[in-house]
Amino acid sequence: MQMQLTKIIATVRDDYDPQKVIQLSDAGVDVIRINFTHATPESSASLMKEINKLNAEGRTHLSLLLDTKGPDIRTGMRETPLQVKKNQTFNIFVDLENLTEDSDIFCDYPWILKDVNIGQQVIIDSGLLLVEVKEIAKDHLVVKALNDAEIGSRRHINLPGVKIWLPAMIDKDKTDILFGIKMGIAYVAASFIRTGENVKEIRSFLDENGGDSVKIISKIENKEAIDNLEDIVKYSDGIMIARGDLGIEMPIHELPVYQKKILDMCFVYGKPVIIATELMKSMVTNPFPTRAEVSDVYNSVMMRADAVMLSDETAVGKYPVKAVQYMQKTIAEAEKLTNNKHKDFDIDCTEESEILKKSLGRYALMLADEIHAKMIVVFSASGNLARYLSAFKPNVPVVSFTADEKLHYSLGINYGIFSEKVEKFWSHMTENQEIAVKILKEKKMVKKGDQVILVGKKVYHNSDQPQMRVVRIEE
């Protein structure tokens, strides 16, 4: 049985066909993302319940990721789109009462008047329109268009290089996250994170509302987040490189440089990282990807991303299952050539037991490489051991056995980790070993003659003693 180490995340609409979800799972999807920029608790409850039901029935094993709307900046509603010509001067108002519908636009971020300077450029509608600030009045900006464009309702406004005075979560985010906790989400993808304090604020909100098991995936989408990258990575459970907005906030040719910078920082702290946006964009309308897109997926694997994400390709595309299949095949080819060296990383913990656990995990990976083990099996009540092994980037699958339902779905984005649920753990490692090997045989994950490394513990005189074993599979 071939087990793919790099994970696949697929975005679905809130009204998605559950049968199509099963097809995505069968094609290789590990995590389902629902974008709450558009979704609501009311519109997505049915689908999320259905996915939980499919998981309970064993037809899928899909972690749920709730992507928040976040504190973005947008234009206002318009009855008709605004036609803008190059060199045209118009106004951006922060007060709706003074807005002239035919010629001006509204901005829902009142601090824009203080944050921008004369001569600064403002990006509207994801780069469709670029304007230069010519004058700053008490309730509006006077700007000059640098190109022709048509601007509709509720379009994004980006202020490259500007420190934004917005909260970590808007009211909608809080409502959506509370709903997500009730629905058993494994992850919150937090949009427009700018500082480590933003992450801590979301963590506190989760912990105070029963979401202590929910992992925070901080989306890096602007220059301010890049400037505060280390703190964001340290306080987050994972990072998403959201190349859409990030590519708008900076010159497009610099995007690969920052992508590598983010990856490198995640490796330093052992945090999983997702590469997102337009990996197979052409498959929204075409039945096969471009050569450049296949290369993008391939290079993402070679750069040791934990997961790659499909957005419109699966949410609204004509060929969602094919998109996953092409991604899976490309990942498989790339993984044939990966040879991870299990480089060390930092953890924000001084407990001797965790440091020992981390070291034992690394030696297990090195031993697996040396003896050509089929896989590594871990017994982890907290999931930390599995996450350490993932951060070291294994060359073989790591099967994590757990008795905890929430933990069972919290490893969906972690490179190389596959979770198996058991009823309980025994105090003796030999008993856990027998149960694990039985399950592996039943699922045809191992065969006679395979060598498997087991990492766990035994309880001796009320103390935990970490252990590592090499087991040869018998009939």
Short mmCIF file of C-alpha atoms in Angstrom, two decimals:
data_model
loop_
_atom_site.label_atom_id
_atom_site.label_comp_id
_atom_site.label_asym_id
_atom_site.label_seq_id
_atom_site.Cartn_x
_atom_site.Cartn_y
_atom_site.Cartn_z
CA MET A 1 0.00 0.00 0.00
CA GLN A 2 1.50 3.32 -1.13
CA MET A 3 1.20 6.01 1.53
CA GLN A 4 1.74 9.57 0.34
CA LEU A 5 3.69 11.73 2.78
CA THR A 6 2.73 15.21 1.50
CA LYS A 7 -0.87 16.06 2.39
CA ILE A 8 -3.57 17.44 0.09
CA ILE A 9 -6.15 20.04 1.17
CA ALA A 10 -9.24 20.58 -0.97
CA THR A 11 -11.59 23.55 -0.75
CA VAL A 12 -15.31 22.88 -1.10
CA ARG A 13 -18.37 25.12 -1.19
CA ASP A 14 -20.84 25.05 1.68
CA ASP A 15 -23.43 23.36 -0.61
CA TYR A 16 -21.02 20.70 -1.90
CA ASP A 17 -22.31 17.25 -2.87
CA PRO A 18 -21.28 14.74 -0.15
CA GLN A 19 -20.75 12.07 -2.80
CA LYS A 20 -18.18 14.34 -4.42
CA VAL A 21 -16.48 14.65 -1.02
CA ILE A 22 -16.12 10.86 -0.95
CA GLN A 23 -14.55 10.97 -4.41
CA LEU A 24 -12.10 13.65 -3.30
CA SER A 25 -11.17 11.53 -0.28
CA ASP A 26 -10.66 8.43 -2.43
CA ALA A 27 -8.46 10.48 -4.79
CA GLY A 28 -6.12 11.42 -1.95
CA VAL A 29 -7.51 14.43 -0.06
CA ASP A 30 -6.64 14.59 3.65
CA VAL A 31 -8.28 17.87 4.72
CA ILE A 32 -11.46 19.64 3.63
CA ARG A 33 -11.34 23.44 3.71
CA ILE A 34 -14.48 25.58 3.88
CA ASN A 35 -13.96 29.26 3.19
CA PHE A 36 -16.06 31.33 5.59
CA THR A 37 -15.46 34.50 3.63
CA HIS A 38 -18.51 33.23 1.75
CA ALA A 39 -19.92 30.46 3.97
CA THR A 40 -22.02 30.87 7.11
CA PRO A 41 -22.88 28.49 9.95
CA GLU A 42 -26.37 28.10 8.51
CA SER A 43 -25.20 27.36 4.97
CA SER A 44 -22.42 24.93 5.90
CA ALA A 45 -23.89 22.97 8.85
CA SER A 46 -25.43 20.26 6.69
CA LEU A 47 -22.22 19.52 4.79
CA MET A 48 -20.03 19.51 7.90
CA LYS A 49 -22.42 17.13 9.67
CA GLU A 50 -22.33 14.87 6.63
CA ILE A 51 -18.52 14.81 6.59
CA ASN A 52 -18.48 13.94 10.29
CA LYS A 53 -20.95 11.15 9.56
CA LEU A 54 -18.80 9.80 6.70
CA ASN A 55 -15.79 9.85 9.02
CA ALA A 56 -17.71 7.99 11.75
CA GLU A 57 -18.79 5.35 9.22
CA GLY A 58 -15.21 4.86 8.09
CA ARG A 59 -15.92 5.92 4.51
CA THR A 60 -13.57 8.90 4.82
CA HIS A 61 -10.89 10.20 7.16
CA LEU A 62 -11.06 13.94 6.59
CA SER A 63 -10.00 16.72 8.92
CA LEU A 64 -12.08 19.91 8.75
CA LEU A 65 -10.43 23.30 8.26
CA LEU A 66 -12.44 26.49 8.78
CA ASP A 67 -10.91 29.42 6.91
CA THR A 68 -11.99 32.74 8.45
CA LYS A 69 -13.01 35.87 6.60
CA GLY A 70 -10.64 37.93 8.70
CA PRO A 71 -10.29 41.70 9.09
CA ASP A 72 -9.90 42.62 5.44
CA ILE A 73 -10.42 46.03 3.80
CA ARG A 74 -13.04 46.35 1.08
CA THR A 75 -14.88 48.84 -1.09
CA GLY A 76 -18.62 49.37 -0.62
CA MET A 77 -21.69 48.15 -2.47
CA ARG A 78 -22.46 49.63 -5.88
CA GLU A 79 -25.58 49.56 -8.03
CA THR A 80 -23.40 49.59 -11.14
CA PRO A 81 -19.64 48.98 -11.58
CA LEU A 82 -17.37 52.02 -11.67
CA GLN A 83 -15.62 52.47 -15.00
CA VAL A 84 -12.18 53.94 -14.42
CA LYS A 85 -9.83 55.24 -17.09
CA LYS A 86 -6.07 55.65 -16.80
CA ASN A 87 -5.08 59.06 -15.29
CA GLN A 88 -8.66 59.62 -14.09
CA THR A 89 -8.91 61.29 -10.68
CA PHE A 90 -11.61 60.14 -8.24
CA ASN A 91 -12.26 59.94 -4.50
CA ILE A 92 -12.12 57.15 -1.95
CA PHE A 93 -14.48 58.09 0.91
CA VAL A 94 -14.63 56.67 4.43
CA ASP A 95 -18.00 58.36 5.05
CA LEU A 96 -20.90 56.90 3.07
CA GLU A 97 -22.97 60.08 3.38
CA ASN A 98 -20.52 62.07 1.26
CA LEU A 99 -20.17 59.43 -1.44
CA THR A 100 -21.00 60.37 -5.04
CA GLU A 101 -22.12 57.07 -6.55
CA ASP A 102 -21.19 57.84 -10.13
CA SER A 103 -17.58 58.79 -9.57
CA ASP A 104 -16.37 57.69 -6.13
CA ILE A 105 -15.92 54.54 -4.08
CA PHE A 106 -16.28 53.76 -0.39
CA CYS A 107 -13.60 52.17 1.83
CA ASP A 108 -14.68 50.40 5.05
CA TYR A 109 -11.32 51.10 6.75
CA PRO A 110 -11.51 54.63 8.24
CA TRP A 111 -7.85 54.67 9.31
CA ILE A 112 -6.76 54.66 5.68
CA LEU A 113 -6.65 58.46 5.88
CA LYS A 114 -3.95 58.30 8.55
CA ASP A 115 -2.10 55.23 7.28
CA VAL A 116 -1.28 56.30 3.71
CA ASN A 117 0.95 59.08 2.42
CA ILE A 118 0.91 61.32 -0.64
CA GLY A 119 2.41 59.43 -3.56
CA GLN A 120 1.66 56.00 -2.07
CA GLN A 121 0.03 53.37 -4.23
CA VAL A 122 -3.20 51.59 -3.24
CA ILE A 123 -4.22 48.30 -4.83
CA ILE A 124 -7.91 47.67 -5.53
CA ASP A 125 -9.63 44.42 -6.54
CA SER A 126 -6.60 42.11 -6.20
CA GLY A 127 -4.49 44.24 -8.52
CA LEU A 128 -7.13 44.98 -11.14
CA LEU A 129 -6.79 48.69 -10.38
CA LEU A 130 -3.71 50.52 -9.13
CA VAL A 131 -4.12 54.09 -7.87
CA GLU A 132 -1.76 56.73 -6.50
CA VAL A 133 -2.70 58.96 -3.57
CA LYS A 134 -2.67 62.61 -4.67
CA GLU A 135 -4.41 64.32 -1.75
CA ILE A 136 -5.59 63.41 1.77
CA ALA A 137 -8.75 65.24 2.91
CA LYS A 138 -10.61 64.92 6.23
CA ASP A 139 -13.03 62.24 4.96
CA HIS A 140 -11.56 60.99 1.70
CA LEU A 141 -8.51 60.36 -0.44
CA VAL A 142 -8.07 61.88 -3.87
CA VAL A 143 -6.41 59.27 -6.07
CA LYS A 144 -5.29 58.94 -9.69
CA ALA A 145 -5.86 55.74 -11.61
CA LEU A 146 -2.71 54.21 -13.10
CA ASN A 147 -4.65 51.92 -15.46
CA ASP A 148 -8.11 51.26 -16.91
CA ALA A 149 -10.44 49.08 -14.81
CA GLU A 150 -14.01 48.24 -13.87
CA ILE A 151 -14.69 48.07 -10.12
CA GLY A 152 -17.74 46.30 -8.71
CA SER A 153 -19.06 45.84 -5.17
CA ARG A 154 -17.10 44.74 -2.10
CA ARG A 155 -13.71 44.59 -3.81
CA HIS A 156 -10.50 44.04 -1.82
CA ILE A 157 -8.26 47.01 -1.01
CA ASN A 158 -4.58 46.33 -0.27
CA LEU A 159 -2.20 48.82 1.32
CA PRO A 160 1.29 47.40 0.70
CA GLY A 161 3.73 48.02 3.53
CA VAL A 162 1.15 49.70 5.77
CA LYS A 163 0.67 48.66 9.40
CA ILE A 164 -3.06 47.95 9.61
CA TRP A 165 -5.01 48.90 12.75
CA LEU A 166 -7.50 46.05 12.78
CA PRO A 167 -8.35 43.32 15.33
CA ALA A 168 -7.27 39.68 14.93
CA MET A 169 -10.91 38.63 14.54
CA ILE A 170 -14.04 40.40 13.39
CA ASP A 171 -17.44 39.51 14.89
CA LYS A 172 -18.20 37.17 12.01
CA ASP A 173 -14.97 35.26 12.68
CA LYS A 174 -15.92 34.75 16.32
CA THR A 175 -19.39 33.49 15.40
CA ASP A 176 -17.95 31.17 12.75
CA ILE A 177 -15.24 29.80 15.04
CA LEU A 178 -17.74 29.06 17.82
CA PHE A 179 -19.80 27.17 15.27
CA GLY A 180 -16.69 25.34 14.06
CA ILE A 181 -15.82 24.20 17.58
CA LYS A 182 -19.30 22.65 17.91
CA MET A 183 -18.83 20.92 14.53
CA GLY A 184 -15.52 19.37 15.54
CA ILE A 185 -13.15 21.31 13.28
CA ALA A 186 -9.48 20.39 13.58
CA TYR A 187 -8.10 23.69 12.24
CA VAL A 188 -8.82 27.39 12.02
CA ALA A 189 -7.03 29.06 9.13
CA ALA A 190 -6.77 32.60 10.47
CA SER A 191 -6.88 35.21 7.70
CA PHE A 192 -4.79 38.40 7.60
CA ILE A 193 -2.65 37.57 10.63
CA ARG A 194 -0.15 40.38 11.14
CA THR A 195 1.55 39.78 14.50
CA GLY A 196 2.21 37.10 17.09
CA GLU A 197 -0.23 38.91 19.36
CA ASN A 198 -2.98 38.26 16.78
CA VAL A 199 -2.30 34.53 17.08
CA LYS A 200 -2.31 34.64 20.89
CA GLU A 201 -5.65 36.47 20.82
CA ILE A 202 -7.21 33.71 18.70
CA ARG A 203 -5.65 31.03 20.90
CA SER A 204 -7.20 32.57 23.99
CA PHE A 205 -10.59 32.79 22.28
CA LEU A 206 -10.42 29.10 21.32
CA ASP A 207 -9.29 27.95 24.76
CA GLU A 208 -11.99 29.97 26.53
CA ASN A 209 -14.73 28.45 24.35
CA GLY A 210 -13.91 24.74 24.37
CA GLY A 211 -11.62 24.83 21.34
CA ASP A 212 -8.34 23.96 23.05
CA SER A 213 -7.78 21.06 20.63
CA VAL A 214 -8.29 23.26 17.54
CA LYS A 215 -5.01 24.11 15.82
CA ILE A 216 -4.34 27.60 14.46
CA ILE A 217 -3.01 27.87 10.93
CA SER A 218 -1.88 31.46 10.43
CA LYS A 219 -2.18 32.75 6.88
CA ILE A 220 0.72 34.91 5.74
CA GLU A 221 -0.85 37.41 3.37
CA ASN A 222 0.85 40.78 3.77
CA LYS A 223 4.14 42.56 4.33
CA GLU A 224 3.42 43.24 8.00
CA ALA A 225 3.13 39.49 8.60
CA ILE A 226 6.49 38.99 6.86
CA ASP A 227 8.03 41.60 9.15
CA ASN A 228 6.68 39.72 12.20
CA LEU A 229 7.17 36.26 10.75
CA GLU A 230 9.19 34.67 13.56
CA ASP A 231 6.71 35.57 16.29
CA ILE A 232 3.78 34.40 14.15
CA VAL A 233 5.45 31.06 13.47
CA LYS A 234 6.36 30.55 17.14
CA TYR A 235 2.79 31.07 18.38
CA SER A 236 1.01 29.26 15.55
CA ASP A 237 0.37 25.54 15.13
CA GLY A 238 1.03 25.84 11.42
CA ILE A 239 1.43 28.36 8.59
CA MET A 240 -0.34 28.82 5.26
CA ILE A 241 1.53 30.66 2.53
CA ALA A 242 -1.47 32.43 1.00
CA ARG A 243 0.12 33.45 -2.26
CA GLY A 244 -2.94 35.32 -3.55
CA ASP A 245 -2.92 38.37 -1.30
CA LEU A 246 0.80 38.00 -0.58
CA GLY A 247 1.50 38.30 -4.30
CA ILE A 248 -0.53 41.51 -4.40
CA GLU A 249 1.20 43.07 -1.40
CA MET A 250 4.64 42.85 -3.00
CA PRO A 251 6.19 42.76 -6.49
CA ILE A 252 5.19 39.42 -7.98
CA HIS A 253 8.79 38.45 -8.80
CA GLU A 254 9.66 38.63 -5.10
CA LEU A 255 6.98 36.10 -4.11
CA PRO A 256 9.22 32.99 -4.48
CA VAL A 257 11.83 34.63 -2.25
CA TYR A 258 9.30 35.18 0.52
CA GLN A 259 7.83 31.71 0.04
CA LYS A 260 11.23 30.20 0.78
CA LYS A 261 11.74 32.56 3.70
CA ILE A 262 8.47 31.40 5.26
CA LEU A 263 9.32 27.74 4.66
CA ASP A 264 12.73 28.15 6.26
CA MET A 265 11.27 29.83 9.34
CA CYS A 266 8.75 27.02 9.74
CA PHE A 267 11.58 24.47 9.58
CA VAL A 268 13.45 26.33 12.34
CA TYR A 269 10.50 25.90 14.71
CA GLY A 270 9.23 22.57 13.43
CA LYS A 271 5.84 23.93 12.32
CA PRO A 272 3.85 22.48 9.41
CA VAL A 273 3.48 24.71 6.37
CA ILE A 274 0.85 24.74 3.62
CA ILE A 275 1.48 26.14 0.14
CA ALA A 276 -1.74 27.55 -1.28
CA THR A 277 -3.20 29.45 -4.25
CA GLU A 278 -3.32 28.58 -7.94
CA LEU A 279 -1.33 25.35 -7.79
CA MET A 280 -3.56 23.95 -10.56
CA LYS A 281 -5.64 27.02 -11.40
CA SER A 282 -6.10 26.12 -15.07
CA MET A 283 -8.08 23.03 -14.04
CA VAL A 284 -10.98 25.24 -13.02
CA THR A 285 -11.92 25.04 -16.69
CA ASN A 286 -9.44 22.60 -18.28
CA PRO A 287 -9.29 18.79 -17.81
CA PHE A 288 -5.53 18.80 -17.25
CA PRO A 289 -2.98 21.16 -15.65
CA THR A 290 -0.31 23.22 -17.36
CA ARG A 291 3.32 22.16 -17.29
CA ALA A 292 4.13 25.11 -15.05
CA GLU A 293 1.45 24.06 -12.54
CA VAL A 294 2.75 20.50 -12.37
CA SER A 295 6.23 21.92 -11.79
CA ASP A 296 4.85 24.17 -9.03
CA VAL A 297 3.38 21.17 -7.18
CA TYR A 298 6.55 19.15 -7.74
CA ASN A 299 8.76 21.95 -6.43
CA SER A 300 6.49 22.44 -3.41
CA VAL A 301 7.17 18.82 -2.44
CA MET A 302 10.89 19.17 -3.07
CA MET A 303 10.88 22.28 -0.85
CA ARG A 304 9.42 20.07 1.92
CA ALA A 305 5.98 21.62 2.27
CA ASP A 306 3.75 19.60 4.59
CA ALA A 307 0.66 20.15 2.48
CA VAL A 308 -0.48 21.65 -0.81
CA MET A 309 -3.92 23.18 -1.24
CA LEU A 310 -6.51 23.34 -3.99
CA SER A 311 -8.95 26.26 -3.93
CA ASP A 312 -11.16 27.10 -6.92
CA GLU A 313 -9.94 23.91 -8.61
CA THR A 314 -12.12 21.81 -6.29
CA ALA A 315 -14.59 24.42 -5.01
CA VAL A 316 -16.00 25.63 -8.33
CA GLY A 317 -13.90 23.88 -10.96
CA LYS A 318 -15.26 21.56 -13.65
CA TYR A 319 -12.75 18.80 -12.82
CA PRO A 320 -12.29 18.66 -9.01
CA VAL A 321 -11.48 14.95 -8.74
CA LYS A 322 -9.11 15.06 -11.71
CA ALA A 323 -7.32 18.03 -10.14
CA VAL A 324 -6.69 15.98 -6.99
CA GLN A 325 -5.58 12.99 -9.04
CA TYR A 326 -3.05 15.04 -11.02
CA MET A 327 -1.79 16.59 -7.81
CA GLN A 328 -1.47 13.17 -6.16
CA LYS A 329 0.44 11.71 -9.12
CA THR A 330 2.81 14.69 -9.18
CA ILE A 331 3.44 14.39 -5.44
CA ALA A 332 4.15 10.67 -5.83
CA GLU A 333 6.78 11.36 -8.49
CA ALA A 334 8.44 14.03 -6.37
CA GLU A 335 8.51 11.84 -3.27
CA LYS A 336 10.45 9.18 -5.16
CA LEU A 337 13.37 11.61 -5.14
CA THR A 338 13.08 13.13 -1.67
CA ASN A 339 15.70 12.15 0.90
CA ASN A 340 15.09 14.08 4.10
CA LYS A 341 17.99 14.40 6.53
CA HIS A 342 15.86 14.98 9.65
CA LYS A 343 17.39 18.32 10.57
CA ASP A 344 16.84 19.47 14.13
CA PHE A 345 14.40 22.23 15.08
CA ASP A 346 13.49 24.29 18.14
CA ILE A 347 10.55 23.63 20.45
CA ASP A 348 9.18 26.11 22.96
CA CYS A 349 9.35 23.62 25.83
CA THR A 350 11.84 22.84 28.59
CA GLU A 351 10.16 19.72 29.96
CA GLU A 352 12.67 16.88 30.05
CA SER A 353 10.05 14.35 28.92
CA GLU A 354 9.26 16.35 25.75
CA ILE A 355 12.92 16.87 24.91
CA LEU A 356 13.52 13.12 25.34
CA LYS A 357 10.47 12.34 23.22
CA LYS A 358 11.72 14.62 20.45
CA SER A 359 15.20 13.06 20.49
CA LEU A 360 13.79 9.54 20.46
CA GLY A 361 11.68 10.42 17.45
CA ARG A 362 14.68 11.65 15.50
CA TYR A 363 16.69 8.51 16.24
CA ALA A 364 13.76 6.38 15.19
CA LEU A 365 13.75 8.12 11.79
CA MET A 366 17.49 7.67 11.37
CA LEU A 367 17.22 4.00 12.28
CA ALA A 368 14.32 3.57 9.85
CA ASP A 369 16.49 4.93 7.04
CA GLU A 370 19.40 2.66 7.97
CA ILE A 371 17.46 -0.61 8.16
CA HIS A 372 14.95 0.31 5.40
CA ALA A 373 11.99 -0.01 7.75
CA LYS A 374 8.54 -0.09 6.18
CA MET A 375 7.16 2.48 8.61
CA ILE A 376 7.30 3.89 12.11
CA VAL A 377 4.47 3.31 14.58
CA VAL A 378 3.95 5.68 17.50
CA PHE A 379 1.63 5.57 20.49
CA SER A 380 0.99 9.16 21.52
CA ALA A 381 -1.72 10.40 23.86
CA SER A 382 -0.96 14.09 23.19
CA GLY A 383 0.10 13.88 19.54
CA ASN A 384 3.39 15.64 20.27
CA LEU A 385 5.54 12.64 19.37
CA ALA A 386 3.80 12.33 16.00
CA ARG A 387 4.24 16.06 15.38
CA TYR A 388 7.94 15.89 16.24
CA LEU A 389 8.43 13.04 13.80
CA SER A 390 6.57 15.00 11.14
CA ALA A 391 8.70 18.10 11.73
CA PHE A 392 11.85 16.01 11.22
CA LYS A 393 10.40 15.10 7.79
CA PRO A 394 10.29 11.27 7.70
CA ASN A 395 11.22 9.29 4.61
CA VAL A 396 8.73 6.55 5.54
CA PRO A 397 5.13 6.77 6.77
CA VAL A 398 4.53 7.33 10.47
CA VAL A 399 1.36 5.68 11.76
CA SER A 400 0.09 7.35 14.92
CA PHE A 401 -2.21 5.28 17.11
CA THR A 402 -4.47 7.24 19.44
CA ALA A 403 -7.51 6.69 21.60
CA ASP A 404 -8.50 10.36 21.42
CA GLU A 405 -11.14 11.29 18.83
CA LYS A 406 -10.03 14.92 18.44
CA LEU A 407 -6.37 13.98 18.14
CA HIS A 408 -7.34 11.43 15.51
CA TYR A 409 -8.26 14.28 13.15
CA SER A 410 -5.69 16.86 14.27
CA LEU A 411 -2.78 15.45 12.22
CA GLY A 412 -4.34 15.92 8.79
CA ILE A 413 -1.83 18.51 7.56
CA ASN A 414 1.27 16.97 9.17
CA TYR A 415 3.77 15.56 6.69
CA GLY A 416 4.04 11.78 6.75
CA ILE A 417 1.59 11.19 9.62
CA PHE A 418 -1.34 8.76 9.35
CA SER A 419 -3.69 8.42 12.31
CA GLU A 420 -5.36 5.21 13.44
CA LYS A 421 -7.98 5.10 16.18
CA VAL A 422 -7.95 2.46 18.94
CA GLU A 423 -10.32 2.02 21.87
CA LYS A 424 -7.65 2.48 24.53
CA PHE A 425 -3.96 2.21 25.34
CA TRP A 426 -2.55 -0.50 27.56
CA SER A 427 0.12 0.08 30.21
CA HIS A 428 2.40 -2.51 28.57
CA MET A 429 3.90 -1.64 25.20
CA THR A 430 3.73 -5.28 24.09
CA GLU A 431 -0.07 -5.23 24.28
CA ASN A 432 -0.23 -1.99 22.28
CA GLN A 433 2.21 -3.50 19.79
CA GLU A 434 0.00 -6.55 19.22
CA ILE A 435 -3.07 -4.39 18.58
CA ALA A 436 -1.17 -2.08 16.24
CA VAL A 437 0.36 -4.88 14.19
CA LYS A 438 -3.03 -6.57 13.87
CA ILE A 439 -4.59 -3.39 12.48
CA LEU A 440 -1.69 -2.83 10.08
CA LYS A 441 -2.05 -6.38 8.74
CA GLU A 442 -5.83 -6.10 8.37
CA LYS A 443 -5.43 -2.89 6.36
CA LYS A 444 -2.64 -4.45 4.28
CA MET A 445 -0.27 -1.68 5.31
CA VAL A 446 2.43 -4.25 6.11
CA LYS A 447 3.28 -7.78 4.98
CA LYS A 448 5.39 -10.66 6.17
CA GLY A 449 9.07 -9.76 6.41
CA ASP A 450 8.54 -5.99 6.77
CA GLN A 451 10.39 -4.27 9.57
CA VAL A 452 8.50 -1.72 11.63
CA ILE A 453 9.91 0.60 14.28
CA LEU A 454 7.66 1.14 17.28
CA VAL A 455 8.03 4.14 19.57
CA GLY A 456 6.04 4.29 22.76
CA LYS A 457 6.38 3.82 26.49
CA LYS A 458 5.75 1.41 29.30
CA VAL A 459 4.57 2.33 32.77
CA TYR A 460 6.97 1.15 35.47
CA HIS A 461 6.51 2.05 39.15
CA ASN A 462 4.09 4.86 38.15
CA SER A 463 6.62 6.44 35.79
CA ASP A 464 6.66 6.51 32.00
CA GLN A 465 9.67 4.88 30.36
CA PRO A 466 10.04 5.72 26.63
CA GLN A 467 10.89 2.75 24.45
CA MET A 468 11.84 2.03 20.86
CA ARG A 469 11.57 -1.41 19.28
CA VAL A 470 12.27 -2.99 15.91
CA VAL A 471 9.60 -5.52 15.00
CA ARG A 472 9.68 -7.91 12.04
CA ILE A 473 6.22 -8.72 10.76
CA GLU A 474 5.34 -12.41 10.86
CA GLU A 475 2.33 -14.17 9.38
#
